[in-house]
XYZ file of C-alpha atoms in Angstrom:
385
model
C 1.018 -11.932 44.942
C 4.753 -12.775 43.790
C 6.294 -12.978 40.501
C 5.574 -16.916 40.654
C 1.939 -16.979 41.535
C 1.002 -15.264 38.060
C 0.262 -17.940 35.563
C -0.315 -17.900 31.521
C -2.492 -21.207 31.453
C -2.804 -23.923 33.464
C -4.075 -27.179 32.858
C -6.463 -29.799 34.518
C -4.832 -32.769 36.207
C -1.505 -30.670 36.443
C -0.601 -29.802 39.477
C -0.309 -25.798 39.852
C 3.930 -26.494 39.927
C 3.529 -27.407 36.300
C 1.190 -24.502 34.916
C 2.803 -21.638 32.585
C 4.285 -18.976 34.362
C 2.945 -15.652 32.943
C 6.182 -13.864 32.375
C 7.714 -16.700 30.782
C 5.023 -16.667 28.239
C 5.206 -12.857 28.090
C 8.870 -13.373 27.433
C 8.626 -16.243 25.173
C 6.204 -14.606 22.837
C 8.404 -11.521 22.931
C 11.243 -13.270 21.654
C 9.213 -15.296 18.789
C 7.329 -12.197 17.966
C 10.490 -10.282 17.182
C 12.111 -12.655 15.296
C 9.173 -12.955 13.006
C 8.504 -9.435 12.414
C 12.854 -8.782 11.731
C 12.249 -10.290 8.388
C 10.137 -6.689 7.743
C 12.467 -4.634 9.970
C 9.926 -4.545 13.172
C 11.611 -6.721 15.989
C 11.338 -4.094 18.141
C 7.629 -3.679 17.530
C 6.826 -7.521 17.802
C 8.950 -7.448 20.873
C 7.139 -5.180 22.426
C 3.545 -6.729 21.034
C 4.936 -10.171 22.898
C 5.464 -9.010 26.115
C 2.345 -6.556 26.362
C -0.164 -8.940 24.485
C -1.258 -10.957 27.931
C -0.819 -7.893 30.256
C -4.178 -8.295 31.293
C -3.847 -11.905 33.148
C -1.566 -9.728 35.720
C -5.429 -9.280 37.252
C -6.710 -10.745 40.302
C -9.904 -11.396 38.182
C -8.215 -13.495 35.378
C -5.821 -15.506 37.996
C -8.526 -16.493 39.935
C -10.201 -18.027 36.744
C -7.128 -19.666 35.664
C -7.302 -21.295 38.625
C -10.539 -22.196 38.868
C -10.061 -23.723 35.500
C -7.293 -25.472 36.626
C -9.411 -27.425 39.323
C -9.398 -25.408 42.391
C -12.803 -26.012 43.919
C -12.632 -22.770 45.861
C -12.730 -20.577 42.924
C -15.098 -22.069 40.834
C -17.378 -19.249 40.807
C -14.855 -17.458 39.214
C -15.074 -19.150 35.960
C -16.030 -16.926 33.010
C -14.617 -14.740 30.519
C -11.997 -11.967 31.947
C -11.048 -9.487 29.493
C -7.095 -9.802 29.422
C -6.600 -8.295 25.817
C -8.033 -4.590 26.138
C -5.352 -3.726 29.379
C -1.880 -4.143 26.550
C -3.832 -2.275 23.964
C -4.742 0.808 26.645
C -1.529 0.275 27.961
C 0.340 0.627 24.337
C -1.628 3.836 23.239
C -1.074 5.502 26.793
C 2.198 5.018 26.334
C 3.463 4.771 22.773
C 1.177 7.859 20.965
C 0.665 6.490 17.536
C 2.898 3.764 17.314
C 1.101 2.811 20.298
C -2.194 3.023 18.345
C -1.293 0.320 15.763
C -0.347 -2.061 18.762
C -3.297 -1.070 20.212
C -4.497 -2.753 17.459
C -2.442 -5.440 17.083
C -3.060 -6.270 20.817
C -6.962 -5.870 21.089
C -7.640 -8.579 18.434
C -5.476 -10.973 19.632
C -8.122 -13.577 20.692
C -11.258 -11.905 18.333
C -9.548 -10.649 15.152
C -8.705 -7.123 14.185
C -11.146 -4.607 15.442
C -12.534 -1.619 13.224
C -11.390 1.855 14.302
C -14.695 2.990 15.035
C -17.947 1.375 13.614
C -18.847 -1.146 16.486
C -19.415 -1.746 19.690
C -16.044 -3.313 19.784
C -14.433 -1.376 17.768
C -10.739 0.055 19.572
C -12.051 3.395 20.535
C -14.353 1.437 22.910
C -11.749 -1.285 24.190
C -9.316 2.106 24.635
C -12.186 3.511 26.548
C -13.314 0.481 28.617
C -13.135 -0.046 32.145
C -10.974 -3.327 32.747
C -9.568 -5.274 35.864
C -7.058 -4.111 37.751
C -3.408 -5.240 36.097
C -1.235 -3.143 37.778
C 0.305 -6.153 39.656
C 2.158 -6.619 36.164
C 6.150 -6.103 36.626
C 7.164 -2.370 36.088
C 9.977 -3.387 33.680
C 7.815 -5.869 31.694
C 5.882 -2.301 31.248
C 8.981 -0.134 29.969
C 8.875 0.628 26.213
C 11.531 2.754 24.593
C 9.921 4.860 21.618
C 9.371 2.972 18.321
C 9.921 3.801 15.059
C 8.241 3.197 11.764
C 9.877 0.601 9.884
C 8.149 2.259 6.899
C 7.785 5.627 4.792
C 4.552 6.893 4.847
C 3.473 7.893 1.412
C 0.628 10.274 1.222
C -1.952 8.554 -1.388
C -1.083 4.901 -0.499
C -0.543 5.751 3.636
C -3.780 3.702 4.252
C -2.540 0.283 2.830
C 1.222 0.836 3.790
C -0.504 1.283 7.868
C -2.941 -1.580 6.737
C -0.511 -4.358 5.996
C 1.855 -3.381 8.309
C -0.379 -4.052 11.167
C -1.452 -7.332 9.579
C 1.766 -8.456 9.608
C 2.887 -7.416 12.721
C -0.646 -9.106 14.050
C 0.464 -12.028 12.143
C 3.800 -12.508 14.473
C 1.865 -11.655 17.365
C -0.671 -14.455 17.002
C 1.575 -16.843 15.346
C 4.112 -16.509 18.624
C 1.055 -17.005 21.224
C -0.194 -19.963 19.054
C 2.798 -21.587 19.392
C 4.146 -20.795 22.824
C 0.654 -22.081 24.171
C 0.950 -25.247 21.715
C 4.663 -25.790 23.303
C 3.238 -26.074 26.839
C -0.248 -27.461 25.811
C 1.110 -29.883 23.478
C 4.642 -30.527 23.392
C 4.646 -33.769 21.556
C 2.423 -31.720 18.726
C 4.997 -29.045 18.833
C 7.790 -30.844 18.115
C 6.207 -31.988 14.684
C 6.503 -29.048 13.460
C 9.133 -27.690 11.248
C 12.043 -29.480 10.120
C 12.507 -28.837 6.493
C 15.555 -28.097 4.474
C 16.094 -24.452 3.727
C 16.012 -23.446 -0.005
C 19.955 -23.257 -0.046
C 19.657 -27.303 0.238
C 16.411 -27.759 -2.169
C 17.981 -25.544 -4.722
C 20.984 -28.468 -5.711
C 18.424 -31.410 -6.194
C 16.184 -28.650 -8.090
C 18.546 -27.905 -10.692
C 20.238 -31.440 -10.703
C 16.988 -32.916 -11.640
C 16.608 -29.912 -14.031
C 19.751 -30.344 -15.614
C 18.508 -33.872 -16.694
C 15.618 -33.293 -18.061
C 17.624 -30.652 -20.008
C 19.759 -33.474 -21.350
C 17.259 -35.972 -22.206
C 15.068 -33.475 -24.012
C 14.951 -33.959 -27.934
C 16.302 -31.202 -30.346
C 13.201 -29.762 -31.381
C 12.101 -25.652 -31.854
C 9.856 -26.147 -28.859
C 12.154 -27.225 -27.032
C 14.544 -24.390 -27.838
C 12.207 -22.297 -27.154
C 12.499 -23.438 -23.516
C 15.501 -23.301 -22.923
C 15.746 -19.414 -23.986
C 12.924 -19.109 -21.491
C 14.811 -20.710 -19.132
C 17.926 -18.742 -19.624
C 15.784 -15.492 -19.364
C 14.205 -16.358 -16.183
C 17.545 -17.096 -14.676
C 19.075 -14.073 -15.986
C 16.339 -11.932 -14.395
C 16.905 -13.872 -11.323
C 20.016 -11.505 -10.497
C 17.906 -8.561 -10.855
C 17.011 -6.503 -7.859
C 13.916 -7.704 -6.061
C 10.614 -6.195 -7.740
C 7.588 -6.991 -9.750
C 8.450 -9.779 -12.654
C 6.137 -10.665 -15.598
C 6.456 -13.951 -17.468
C 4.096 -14.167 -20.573
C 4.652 -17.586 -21.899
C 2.467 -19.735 -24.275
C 1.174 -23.327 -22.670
C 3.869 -25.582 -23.564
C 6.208 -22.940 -22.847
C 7.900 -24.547 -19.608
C 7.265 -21.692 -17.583
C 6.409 -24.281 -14.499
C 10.175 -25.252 -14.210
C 11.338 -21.899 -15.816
C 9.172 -19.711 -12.995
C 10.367 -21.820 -9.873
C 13.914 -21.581 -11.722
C 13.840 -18.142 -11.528
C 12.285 -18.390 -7.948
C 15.110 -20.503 -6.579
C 18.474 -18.529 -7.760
C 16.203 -15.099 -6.558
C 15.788 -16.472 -3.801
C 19.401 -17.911 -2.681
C 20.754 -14.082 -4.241
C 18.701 -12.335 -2.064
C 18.407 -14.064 1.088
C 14.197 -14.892 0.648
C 13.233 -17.683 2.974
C 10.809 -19.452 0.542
C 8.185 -19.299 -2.417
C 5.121 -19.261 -2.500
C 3.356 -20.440 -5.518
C -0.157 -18.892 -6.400
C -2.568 -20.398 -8.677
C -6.371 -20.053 -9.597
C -7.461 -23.691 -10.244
C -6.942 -26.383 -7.620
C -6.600 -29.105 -10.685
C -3.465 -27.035 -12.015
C -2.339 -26.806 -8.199
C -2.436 -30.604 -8.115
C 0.009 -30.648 -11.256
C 2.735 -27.975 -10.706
C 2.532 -29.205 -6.720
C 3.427 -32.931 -8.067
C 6.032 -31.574 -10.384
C 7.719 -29.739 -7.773
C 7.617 -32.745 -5.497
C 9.569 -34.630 -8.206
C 12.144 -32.081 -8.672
C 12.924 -31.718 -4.801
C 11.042 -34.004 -2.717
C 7.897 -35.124 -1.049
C 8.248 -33.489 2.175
C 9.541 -29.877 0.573
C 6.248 -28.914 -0.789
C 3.205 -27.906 1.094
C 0.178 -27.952 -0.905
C -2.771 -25.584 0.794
C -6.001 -25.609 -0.738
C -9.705 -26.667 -0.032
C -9.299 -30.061 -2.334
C -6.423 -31.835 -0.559
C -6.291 -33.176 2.889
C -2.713 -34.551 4.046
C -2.504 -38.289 4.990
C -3.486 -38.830 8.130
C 0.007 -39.750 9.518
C 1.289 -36.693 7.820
C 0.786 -34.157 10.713
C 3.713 -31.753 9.581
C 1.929 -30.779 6.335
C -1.159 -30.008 8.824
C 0.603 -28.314 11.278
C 2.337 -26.436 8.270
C -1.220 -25.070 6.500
C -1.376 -23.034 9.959
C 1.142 -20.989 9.120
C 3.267 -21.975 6.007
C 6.253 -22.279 7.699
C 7.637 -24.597 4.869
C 9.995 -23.824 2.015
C 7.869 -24.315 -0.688
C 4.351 -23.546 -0.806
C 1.258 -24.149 -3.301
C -1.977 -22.813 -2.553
C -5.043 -20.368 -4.354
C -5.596 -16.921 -5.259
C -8.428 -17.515 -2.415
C -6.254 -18.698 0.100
C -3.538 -15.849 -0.801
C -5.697 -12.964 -1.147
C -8.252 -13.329 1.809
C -5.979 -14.356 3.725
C -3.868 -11.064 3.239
C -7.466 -8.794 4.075
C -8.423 -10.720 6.653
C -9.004 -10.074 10.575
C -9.364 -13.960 12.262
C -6.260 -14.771 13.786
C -6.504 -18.051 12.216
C -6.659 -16.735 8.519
C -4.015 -14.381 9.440
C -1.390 -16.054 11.374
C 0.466 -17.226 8.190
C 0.885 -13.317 7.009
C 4.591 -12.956 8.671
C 5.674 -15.738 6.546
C 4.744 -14.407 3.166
C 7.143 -11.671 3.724
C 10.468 -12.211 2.755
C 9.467 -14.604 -0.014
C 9.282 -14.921 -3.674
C 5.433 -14.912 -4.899
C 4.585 -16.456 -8.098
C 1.035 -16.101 -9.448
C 0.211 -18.372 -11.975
C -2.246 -17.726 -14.528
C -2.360 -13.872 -13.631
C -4.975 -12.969 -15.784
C -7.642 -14.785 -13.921
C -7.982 -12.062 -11.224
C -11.602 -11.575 -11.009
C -11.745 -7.677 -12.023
C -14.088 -6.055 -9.198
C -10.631 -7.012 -7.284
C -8.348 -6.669 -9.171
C -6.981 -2.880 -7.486
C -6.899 -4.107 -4.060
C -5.156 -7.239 -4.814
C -2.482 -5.268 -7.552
C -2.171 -2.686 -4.187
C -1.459 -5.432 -2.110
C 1.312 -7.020 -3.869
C 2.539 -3.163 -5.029
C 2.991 -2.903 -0.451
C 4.557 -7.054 -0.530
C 6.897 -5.655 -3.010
C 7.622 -2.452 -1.870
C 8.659 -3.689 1.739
């Protein structure tokens, strides 16, 4: 079979002219993948995720249901699951030694989720061990790697949640790149919905505009100058070197505007693409989200939670809850945290975006205690990285 007669996805009603080619998916995913993972120094590894990910469809197995699915009579029979996600992962750890492990990883679970090391039936000792189609028909230099190298420094007593969340996040671009590639040539009318909002550098103006009035309408009171000392601190430690921040402050304090203050002129100093805004209670979620939304604008704020559902005609914010692709987001410790320890691709898609943003967790001291050390390790590695 040529290079041309290898497809990615096809669709009914299409005629085979019009169906994905496999390498430009392969390619495409490649190039998404590494520009997501760059923000964490690992374009090379999300590169090389891309273009391996699908290395299994190169078999005569899965083209045969592709087509089939695509309306060819003759191959109906063929129609039926084909393993195409087990031949990267083999392919990575053959190649790559350890780094090749973590894509293994990375790879396996693109379709299923994360698989455990060992402790099931599908676990990635048994996909590395499994007998798979033929997918040798894949292009020799679509299978060339050059050695990769650890974006991060192992440290002996926290190695296990460095390699933990590094691998989430490097899953994370992998999914998040075959989600939309797929949705591009599925969908392209959805597609094109998405994005489209103004960076921080352009919310950050109306922000403090708005801010700056408020300022001058406020009354001379001792609360109120209060505020504005808290206000002046948080922008002062806004020049600081990126780290972990605390902000004890009394209700009636401000901190709302003072915190995504401080947020903002981080931010813009540091080069963070946006901030993500954490909070326990949906009904203080609903406030802070609306006060944002009055400082900078409807359309800048994405609000994620269980309680709110986006207008129907709003199909950006939708699209957006996928994988918080927006400047400014609100959402809850539950959303946050399992999202950050979880395997689905759909829970975990959004990871790559978190990085290289400012968190702000609201009401701190409602972190239920029996997890309190894996979240506090979590945002240690965020932090750290």
């Amino acid at each position: 079979m040529s290079e041309k007669e290898f497809y990615a996805h096809s669709l009914p009603g299409r005629p085979e002219s019009q169906w994905q080619r496999l390498r430009e998916h392969l390619e495409n995913c490649a190039q998404r993948a590494a520009a997501f993972s760059s923000v964490f120094s690992a374009s090379d590894w999300g590169h090389v995720a891309g273009l391996w990910h699908d290395m299994g469809k190169y078999s005569r197995e899965f083209q045969s249901r592709i087509r089939a699915a695509g309306g060819e009579e003759a191959h109906v029979e063929a129609v039926g699951k084909v393993d195409h996600s087990t031949a990267g992962a083999q392919h990575a750890a053959r190649c790559l030694g350890h780094a090749g492990k973590a894509l293994a990883y990375v790879i396996a679970g693109h379709h299923g989720g994360l698989p455990d090391g060992l402790s099931t039936d599908s676990c990635l000792r048994s996909r590395l061990e499994k007998t798979i189609p033929d997918y040798t028909h894949c292009h020799q230099d679509l299978m060339n790697s050059r050695p990769l190298t650890l974006p991060i420094v192992p440290v002996k007593e926290r190695a296990g949640i460095q390699f933990s969340l590094f691998i989430r996040m490097l899953y994370s671009c992998l999914v998040d790149a075959d989600f939309l590639d797929t949705e591009a040539f599925v969908d392209a009318v959805k597609h094109r919905g998405r994005g489209g909002y103004k960076p921080l550098a352009e919310l950050s103006p109306l922000f403090f505009a708005r801010l700056e009035e408020l300022r001058g309408k406020a009354l001379a009171s001792e609360v109120n100058r209060q505020r504005e000392t808290i206000l002046q601190e948080c922008l002062r430690a806004a020049e600081w070197e990126p780290g972990l921040f605390s902000l004890t402050v009394p209700t009636g304090g401000g901190k709302t505007l003072s915190s995504m203050a401080f947020a903002l002129r981080h931010a813009l100093k540091h080069g963070f693409r946006r901030i993500i805004y954490v909070i326990p209670f949906t009904s203080i979620i609903e406030q802070n989200a609306a006060v944002f939304r009055s400082m900078i604008g409807e359309e800048a704020v994405l609000e994620h939670h269980s309680n709110f559902e986006p207008a129907e005609e709003d199909h950006r914010s939708r699209l957006a809850a996928e994988n918080w692709d927006a400047p400014i987001i609100v959402t809850t410790n539950v959303q946050f945290f399992e999202s950050l320890f979880a395997n689905r691709s759909s829970r975990c898609r959004k990871l790559h975006n978190i990085a290289g943003s400012v968190v702000i967790l609201d009401e701190v001291q409602t972190l239920p205690a029996p997890y309190l050390l894996p979240c506090l390790e979590v945002l240690r590695e965020l932090a750290a990285t």
